[in-house]
mmCIF file of N, CA and C in Angstrom:
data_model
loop_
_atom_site.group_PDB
_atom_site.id
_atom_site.type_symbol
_atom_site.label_atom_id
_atom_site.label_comp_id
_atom_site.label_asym_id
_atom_site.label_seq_id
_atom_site.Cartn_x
_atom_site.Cartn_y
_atom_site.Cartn_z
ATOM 1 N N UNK A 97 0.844 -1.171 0.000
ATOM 2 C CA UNK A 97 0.000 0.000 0.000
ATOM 3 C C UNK A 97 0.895 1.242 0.000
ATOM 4 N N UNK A 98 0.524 2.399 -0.960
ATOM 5 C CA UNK A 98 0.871 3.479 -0.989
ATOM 6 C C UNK A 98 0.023 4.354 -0.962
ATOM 7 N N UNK A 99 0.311 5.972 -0.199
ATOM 8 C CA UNK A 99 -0.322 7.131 -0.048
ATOM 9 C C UNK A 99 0.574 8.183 -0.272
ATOM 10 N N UNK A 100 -0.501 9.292 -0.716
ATOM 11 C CA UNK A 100 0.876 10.534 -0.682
ATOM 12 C C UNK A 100 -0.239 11.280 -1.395
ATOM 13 N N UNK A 101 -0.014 12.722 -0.738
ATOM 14 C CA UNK A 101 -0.733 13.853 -1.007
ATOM 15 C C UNK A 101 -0.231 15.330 -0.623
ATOM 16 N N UNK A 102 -0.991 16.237 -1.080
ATOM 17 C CA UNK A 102 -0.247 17.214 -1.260
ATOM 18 C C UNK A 102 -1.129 18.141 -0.361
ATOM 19 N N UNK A 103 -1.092 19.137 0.593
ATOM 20 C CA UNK A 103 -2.290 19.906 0.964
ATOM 21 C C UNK A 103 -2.063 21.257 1.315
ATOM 22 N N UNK A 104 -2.467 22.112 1.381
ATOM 23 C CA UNK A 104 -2.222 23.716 1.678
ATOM 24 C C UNK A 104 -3.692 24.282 2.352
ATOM 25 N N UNK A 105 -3.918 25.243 2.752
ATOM 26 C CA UNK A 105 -4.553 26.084 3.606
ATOM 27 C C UNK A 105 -4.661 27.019 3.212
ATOM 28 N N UNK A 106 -5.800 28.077 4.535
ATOM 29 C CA UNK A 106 -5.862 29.285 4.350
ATOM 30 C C UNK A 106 -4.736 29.933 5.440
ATOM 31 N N UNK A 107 -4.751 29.186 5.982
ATOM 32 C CA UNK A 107 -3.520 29.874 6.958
ATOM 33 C C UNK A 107 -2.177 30.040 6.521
ATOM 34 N N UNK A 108 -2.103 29.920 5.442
ATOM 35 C CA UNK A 108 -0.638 29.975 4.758
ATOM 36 C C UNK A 108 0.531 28.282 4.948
ATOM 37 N N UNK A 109 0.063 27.297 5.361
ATOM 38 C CA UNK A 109 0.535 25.978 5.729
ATOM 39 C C UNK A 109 0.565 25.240 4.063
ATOM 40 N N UNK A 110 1.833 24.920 3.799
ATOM 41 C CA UNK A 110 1.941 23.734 2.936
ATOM 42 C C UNK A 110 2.429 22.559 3.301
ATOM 43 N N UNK A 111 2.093 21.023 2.776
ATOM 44 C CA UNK A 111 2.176 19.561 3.012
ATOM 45 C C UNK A 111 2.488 19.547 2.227
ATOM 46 N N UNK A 112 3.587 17.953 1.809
ATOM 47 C CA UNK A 112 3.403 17.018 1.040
ATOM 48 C C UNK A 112 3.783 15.961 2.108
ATOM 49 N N UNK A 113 3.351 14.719 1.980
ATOM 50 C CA UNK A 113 3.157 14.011 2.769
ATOM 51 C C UNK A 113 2.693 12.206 2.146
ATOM 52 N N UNK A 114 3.305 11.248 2.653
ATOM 53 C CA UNK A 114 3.368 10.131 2.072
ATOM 54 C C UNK A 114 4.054 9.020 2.632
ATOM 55 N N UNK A 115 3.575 8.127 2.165
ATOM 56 C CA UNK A 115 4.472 6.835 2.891
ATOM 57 C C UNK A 115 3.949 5.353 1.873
ATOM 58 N N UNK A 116 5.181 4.345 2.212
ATOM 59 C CA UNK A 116 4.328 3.079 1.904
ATOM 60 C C UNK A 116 4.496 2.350 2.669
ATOM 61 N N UNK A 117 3.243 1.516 3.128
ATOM 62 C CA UNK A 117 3.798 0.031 4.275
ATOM 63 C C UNK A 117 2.614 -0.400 4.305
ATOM 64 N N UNK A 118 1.916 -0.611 5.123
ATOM 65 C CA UNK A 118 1.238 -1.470 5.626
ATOM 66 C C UNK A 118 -0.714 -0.901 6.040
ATOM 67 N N UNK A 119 -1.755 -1.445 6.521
ATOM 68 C CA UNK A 119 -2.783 -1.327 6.804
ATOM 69 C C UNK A 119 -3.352 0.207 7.361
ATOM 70 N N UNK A 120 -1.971 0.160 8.788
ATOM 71 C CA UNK A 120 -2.562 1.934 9.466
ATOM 72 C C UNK A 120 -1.677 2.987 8.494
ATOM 73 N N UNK A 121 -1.262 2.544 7.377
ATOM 74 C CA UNK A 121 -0.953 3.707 6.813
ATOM 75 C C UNK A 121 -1.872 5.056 6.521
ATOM 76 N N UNK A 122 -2.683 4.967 6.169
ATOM 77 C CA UNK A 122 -4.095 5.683 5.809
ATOM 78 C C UNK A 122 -4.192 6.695 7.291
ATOM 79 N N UNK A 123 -4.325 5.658 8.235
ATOM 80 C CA UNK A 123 -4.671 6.787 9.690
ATOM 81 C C UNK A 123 -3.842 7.046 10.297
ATOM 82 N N UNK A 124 -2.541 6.938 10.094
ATOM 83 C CA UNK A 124 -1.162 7.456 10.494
ATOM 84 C C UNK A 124 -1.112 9.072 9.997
ATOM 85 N N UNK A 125 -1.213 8.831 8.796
ATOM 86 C CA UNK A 125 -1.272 10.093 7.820
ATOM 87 C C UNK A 125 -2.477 10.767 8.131
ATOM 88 N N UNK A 126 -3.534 10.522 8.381
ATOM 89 C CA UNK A 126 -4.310 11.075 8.670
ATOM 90 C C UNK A 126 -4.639 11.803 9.974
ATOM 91 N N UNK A 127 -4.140 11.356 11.097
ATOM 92 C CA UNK A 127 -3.602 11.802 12.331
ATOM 93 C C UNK A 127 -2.623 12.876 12.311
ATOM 94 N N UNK A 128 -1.409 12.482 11.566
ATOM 95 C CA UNK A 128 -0.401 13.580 11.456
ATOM 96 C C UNK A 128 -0.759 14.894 10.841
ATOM 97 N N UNK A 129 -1.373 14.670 9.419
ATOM 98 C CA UNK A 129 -2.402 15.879 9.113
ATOM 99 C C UNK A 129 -3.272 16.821 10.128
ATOM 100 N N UNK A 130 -4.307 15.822 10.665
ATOM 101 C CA UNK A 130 -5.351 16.569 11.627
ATOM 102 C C UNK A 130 -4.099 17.169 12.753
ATOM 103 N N UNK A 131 -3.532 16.413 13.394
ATOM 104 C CA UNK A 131 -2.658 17.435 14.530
ATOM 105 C C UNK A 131 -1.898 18.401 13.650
ATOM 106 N N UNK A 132 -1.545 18.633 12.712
ATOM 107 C CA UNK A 132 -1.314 20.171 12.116
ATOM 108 C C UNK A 132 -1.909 20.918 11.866
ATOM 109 N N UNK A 133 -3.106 20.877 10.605
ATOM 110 C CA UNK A 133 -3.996 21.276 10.111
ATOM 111 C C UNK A 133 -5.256 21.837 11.489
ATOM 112 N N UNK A 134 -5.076 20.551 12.370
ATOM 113 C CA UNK A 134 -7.013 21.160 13.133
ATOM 114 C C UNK A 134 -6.358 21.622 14.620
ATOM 115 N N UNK A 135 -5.238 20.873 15.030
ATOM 116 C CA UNK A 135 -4.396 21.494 16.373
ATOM 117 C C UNK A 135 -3.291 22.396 16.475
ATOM 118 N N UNK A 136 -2.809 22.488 15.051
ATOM 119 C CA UNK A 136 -1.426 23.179 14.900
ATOM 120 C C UNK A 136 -0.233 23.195 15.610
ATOM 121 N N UNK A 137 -0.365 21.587 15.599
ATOM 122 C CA UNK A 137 1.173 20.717 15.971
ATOM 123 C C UNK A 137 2.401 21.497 14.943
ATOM 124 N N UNK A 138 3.464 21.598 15.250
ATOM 125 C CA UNK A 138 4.601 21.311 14.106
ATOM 126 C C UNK A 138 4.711 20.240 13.945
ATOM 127 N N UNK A 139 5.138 19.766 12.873
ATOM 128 C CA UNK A 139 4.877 18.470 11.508
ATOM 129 C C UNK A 139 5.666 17.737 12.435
ATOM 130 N N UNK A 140 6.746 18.107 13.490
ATOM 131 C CA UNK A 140 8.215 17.240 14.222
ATOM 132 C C UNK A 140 6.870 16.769 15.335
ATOM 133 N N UNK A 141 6.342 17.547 16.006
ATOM 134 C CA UNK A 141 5.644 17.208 16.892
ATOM 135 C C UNK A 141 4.279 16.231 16.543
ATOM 136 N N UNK A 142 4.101 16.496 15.152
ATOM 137 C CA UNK A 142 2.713 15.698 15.043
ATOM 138 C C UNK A 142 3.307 14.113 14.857
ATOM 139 N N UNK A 143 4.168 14.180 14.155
ATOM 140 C CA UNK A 143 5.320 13.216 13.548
ATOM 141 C C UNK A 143 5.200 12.178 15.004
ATOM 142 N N UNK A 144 5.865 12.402 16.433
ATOM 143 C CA UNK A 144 6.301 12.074 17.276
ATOM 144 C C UNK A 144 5.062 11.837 18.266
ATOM 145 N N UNK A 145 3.750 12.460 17.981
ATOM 146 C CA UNK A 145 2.675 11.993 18.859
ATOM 147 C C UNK A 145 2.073 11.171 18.807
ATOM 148 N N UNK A 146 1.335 10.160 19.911
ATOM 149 C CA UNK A 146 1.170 8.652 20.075
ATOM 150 C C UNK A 146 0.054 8.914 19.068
ATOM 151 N N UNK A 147 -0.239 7.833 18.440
ATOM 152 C CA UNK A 147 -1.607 7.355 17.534
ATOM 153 C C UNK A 147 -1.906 6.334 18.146
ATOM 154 N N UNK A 148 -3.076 6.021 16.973
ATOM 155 C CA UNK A 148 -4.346 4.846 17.396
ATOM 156 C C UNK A 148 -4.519 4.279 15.941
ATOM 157 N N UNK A 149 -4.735 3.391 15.897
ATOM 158 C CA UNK A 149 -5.271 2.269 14.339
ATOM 159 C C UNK A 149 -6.105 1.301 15.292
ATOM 160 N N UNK A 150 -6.696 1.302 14.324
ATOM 161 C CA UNK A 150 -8.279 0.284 14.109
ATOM 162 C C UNK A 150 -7.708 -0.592 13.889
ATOM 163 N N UNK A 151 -7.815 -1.995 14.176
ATOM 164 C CA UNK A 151 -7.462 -3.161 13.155
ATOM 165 C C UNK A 151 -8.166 -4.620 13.927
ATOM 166 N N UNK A 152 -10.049 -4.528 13.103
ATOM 167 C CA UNK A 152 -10.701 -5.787 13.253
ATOM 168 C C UNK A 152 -11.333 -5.340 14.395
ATOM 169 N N UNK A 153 -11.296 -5.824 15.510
ATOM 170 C CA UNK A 153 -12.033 -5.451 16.629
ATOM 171 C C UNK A 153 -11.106 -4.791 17.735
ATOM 172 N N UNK A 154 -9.407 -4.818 17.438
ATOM 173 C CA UNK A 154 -8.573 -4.444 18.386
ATOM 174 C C UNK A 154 -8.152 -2.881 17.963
ATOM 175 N N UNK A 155 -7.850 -2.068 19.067
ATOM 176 C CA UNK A 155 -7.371 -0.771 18.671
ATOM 177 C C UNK A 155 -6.108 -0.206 19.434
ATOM 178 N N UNK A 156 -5.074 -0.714 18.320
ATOM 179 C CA UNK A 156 -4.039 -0.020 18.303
ATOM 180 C C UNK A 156 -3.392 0.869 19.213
ATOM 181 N N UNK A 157 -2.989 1.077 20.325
ATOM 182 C CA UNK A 157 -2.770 2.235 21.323
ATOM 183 C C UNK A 157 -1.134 2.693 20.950
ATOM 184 N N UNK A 158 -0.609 3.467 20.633
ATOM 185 C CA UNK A 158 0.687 4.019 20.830
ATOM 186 C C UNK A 158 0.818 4.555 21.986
ATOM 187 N N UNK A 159 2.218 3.813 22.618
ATOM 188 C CA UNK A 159 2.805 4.449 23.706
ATOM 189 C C UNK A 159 2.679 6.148 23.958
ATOM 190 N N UNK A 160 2.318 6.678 25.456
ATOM 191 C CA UNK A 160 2.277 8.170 25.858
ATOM 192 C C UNK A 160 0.711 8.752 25.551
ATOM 193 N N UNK A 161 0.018 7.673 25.179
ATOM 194 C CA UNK A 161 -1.495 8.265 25.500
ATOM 195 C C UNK A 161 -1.854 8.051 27.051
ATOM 196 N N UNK A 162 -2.857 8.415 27.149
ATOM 197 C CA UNK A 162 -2.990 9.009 28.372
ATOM 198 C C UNK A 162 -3.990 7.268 28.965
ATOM 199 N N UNK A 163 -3.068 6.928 29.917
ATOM 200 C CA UNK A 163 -3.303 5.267 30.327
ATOM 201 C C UNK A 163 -4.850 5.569 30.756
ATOM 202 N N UNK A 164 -5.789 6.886 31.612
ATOM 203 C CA UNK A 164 -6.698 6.842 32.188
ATOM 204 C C UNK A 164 -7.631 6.575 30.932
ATOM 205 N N UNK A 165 -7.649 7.019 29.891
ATOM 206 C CA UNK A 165 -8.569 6.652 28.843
ATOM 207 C C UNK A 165 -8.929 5.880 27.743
ATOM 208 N N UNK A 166 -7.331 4.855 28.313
ATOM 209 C CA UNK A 166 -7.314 3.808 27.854
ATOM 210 C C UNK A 166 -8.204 2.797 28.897
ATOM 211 N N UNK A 167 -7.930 2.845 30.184
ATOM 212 C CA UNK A 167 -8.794 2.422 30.797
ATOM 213 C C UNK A 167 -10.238 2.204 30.639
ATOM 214 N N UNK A 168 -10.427 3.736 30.478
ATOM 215 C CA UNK A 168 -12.003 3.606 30.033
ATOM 216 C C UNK A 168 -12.263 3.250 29.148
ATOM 217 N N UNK A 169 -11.793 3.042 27.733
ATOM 218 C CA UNK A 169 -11.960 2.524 26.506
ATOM 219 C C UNK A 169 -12.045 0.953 27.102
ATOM 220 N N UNK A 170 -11.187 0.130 27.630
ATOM 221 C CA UNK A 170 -11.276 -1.044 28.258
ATOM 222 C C UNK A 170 -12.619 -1.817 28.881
ATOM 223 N N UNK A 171 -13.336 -0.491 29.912
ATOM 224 C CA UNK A 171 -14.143 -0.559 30.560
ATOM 225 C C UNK A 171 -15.715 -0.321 29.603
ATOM 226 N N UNK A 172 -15.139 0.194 28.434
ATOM 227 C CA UNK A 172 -16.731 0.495 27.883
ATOM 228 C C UNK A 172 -16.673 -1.052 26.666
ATOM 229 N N UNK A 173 -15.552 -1.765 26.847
ATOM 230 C CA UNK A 173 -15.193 -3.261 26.583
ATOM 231 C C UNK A 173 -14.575 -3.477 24.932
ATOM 232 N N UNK A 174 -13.647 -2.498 24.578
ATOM 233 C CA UNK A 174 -12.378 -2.299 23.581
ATOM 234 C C UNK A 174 -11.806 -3.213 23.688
ATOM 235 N N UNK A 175 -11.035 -3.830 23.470
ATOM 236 C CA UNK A 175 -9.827 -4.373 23.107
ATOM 237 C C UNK A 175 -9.064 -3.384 22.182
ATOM 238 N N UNK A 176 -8.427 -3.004 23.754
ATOM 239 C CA UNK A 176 -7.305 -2.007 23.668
ATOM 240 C C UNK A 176 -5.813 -2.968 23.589
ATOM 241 N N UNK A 177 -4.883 -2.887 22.660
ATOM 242 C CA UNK A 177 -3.795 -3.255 22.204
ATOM 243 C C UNK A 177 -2.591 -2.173 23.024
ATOM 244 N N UNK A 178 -2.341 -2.176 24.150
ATOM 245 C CA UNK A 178 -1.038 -0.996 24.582
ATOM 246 C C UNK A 178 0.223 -1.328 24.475
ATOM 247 N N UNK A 179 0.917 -0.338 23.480
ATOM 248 C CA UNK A 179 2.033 -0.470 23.277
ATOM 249 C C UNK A 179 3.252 0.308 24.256
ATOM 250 N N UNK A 180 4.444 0.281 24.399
ATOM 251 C CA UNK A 180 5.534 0.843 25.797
ATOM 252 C C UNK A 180 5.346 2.313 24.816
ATOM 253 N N UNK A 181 5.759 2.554 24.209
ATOM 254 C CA UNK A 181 6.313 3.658 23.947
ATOM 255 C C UNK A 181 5.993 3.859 22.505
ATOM 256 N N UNK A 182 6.613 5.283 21.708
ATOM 257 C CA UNK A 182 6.818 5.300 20.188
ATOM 258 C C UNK A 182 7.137 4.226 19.675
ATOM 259 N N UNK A 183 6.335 3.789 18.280
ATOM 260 C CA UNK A 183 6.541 2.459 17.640
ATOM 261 C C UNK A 183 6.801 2.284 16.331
ATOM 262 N N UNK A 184 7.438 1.735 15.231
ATOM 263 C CA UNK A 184 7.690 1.509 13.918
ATOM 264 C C UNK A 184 6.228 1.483 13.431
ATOM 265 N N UNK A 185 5.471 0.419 14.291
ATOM 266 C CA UNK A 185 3.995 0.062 13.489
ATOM 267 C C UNK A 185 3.248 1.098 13.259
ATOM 268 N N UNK A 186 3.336 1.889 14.046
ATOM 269 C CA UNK A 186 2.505 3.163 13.294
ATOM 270 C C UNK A 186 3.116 4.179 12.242
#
């Protein structure tokens, strides 16, 4: 699988942006986008913040999310996947 796109704004912000690998590619990129574009991360910082992927009935946790709402995701009966830290898979 491959992605790659190009995006700009009214705020004066240009992207290009892309990758190839695997399944969470799609919401990797799509995460990194939204924390620039809708939070106005820098691209280093969006780059480096924990994500989440879907995959089947399990969801993906990247290390440095916040363990209390992983909890609750648990408790409302997720199958939450927690990973230690920053990960290749995402």
């Amino acid at each position: 699988m491959k992605a790659q796109g190009v995006g700009g704004g009214g705020r004066g912000y240009r992207m290009v942006f892309g990758s190839g690998g695997w399944n969470g590619l799609r919401s990797s990129i799509v995460q990194v986008v939204v924390s620039v574009v809708d939070h106005g991360m820098s691209v280093a910082d969006a780059v480096t913040h924990p994500r989440v992927h879907v995959e089947g009935d399990r969801l993906d946790c990247e290390g440095g999310l916040d363990p209390t709402e992983l909890d609750r995701l648990e408790s409302w009966g997720e199958n939450v996947n927690r990973f230690e830290g920053l990960n290749l898979y995402f």
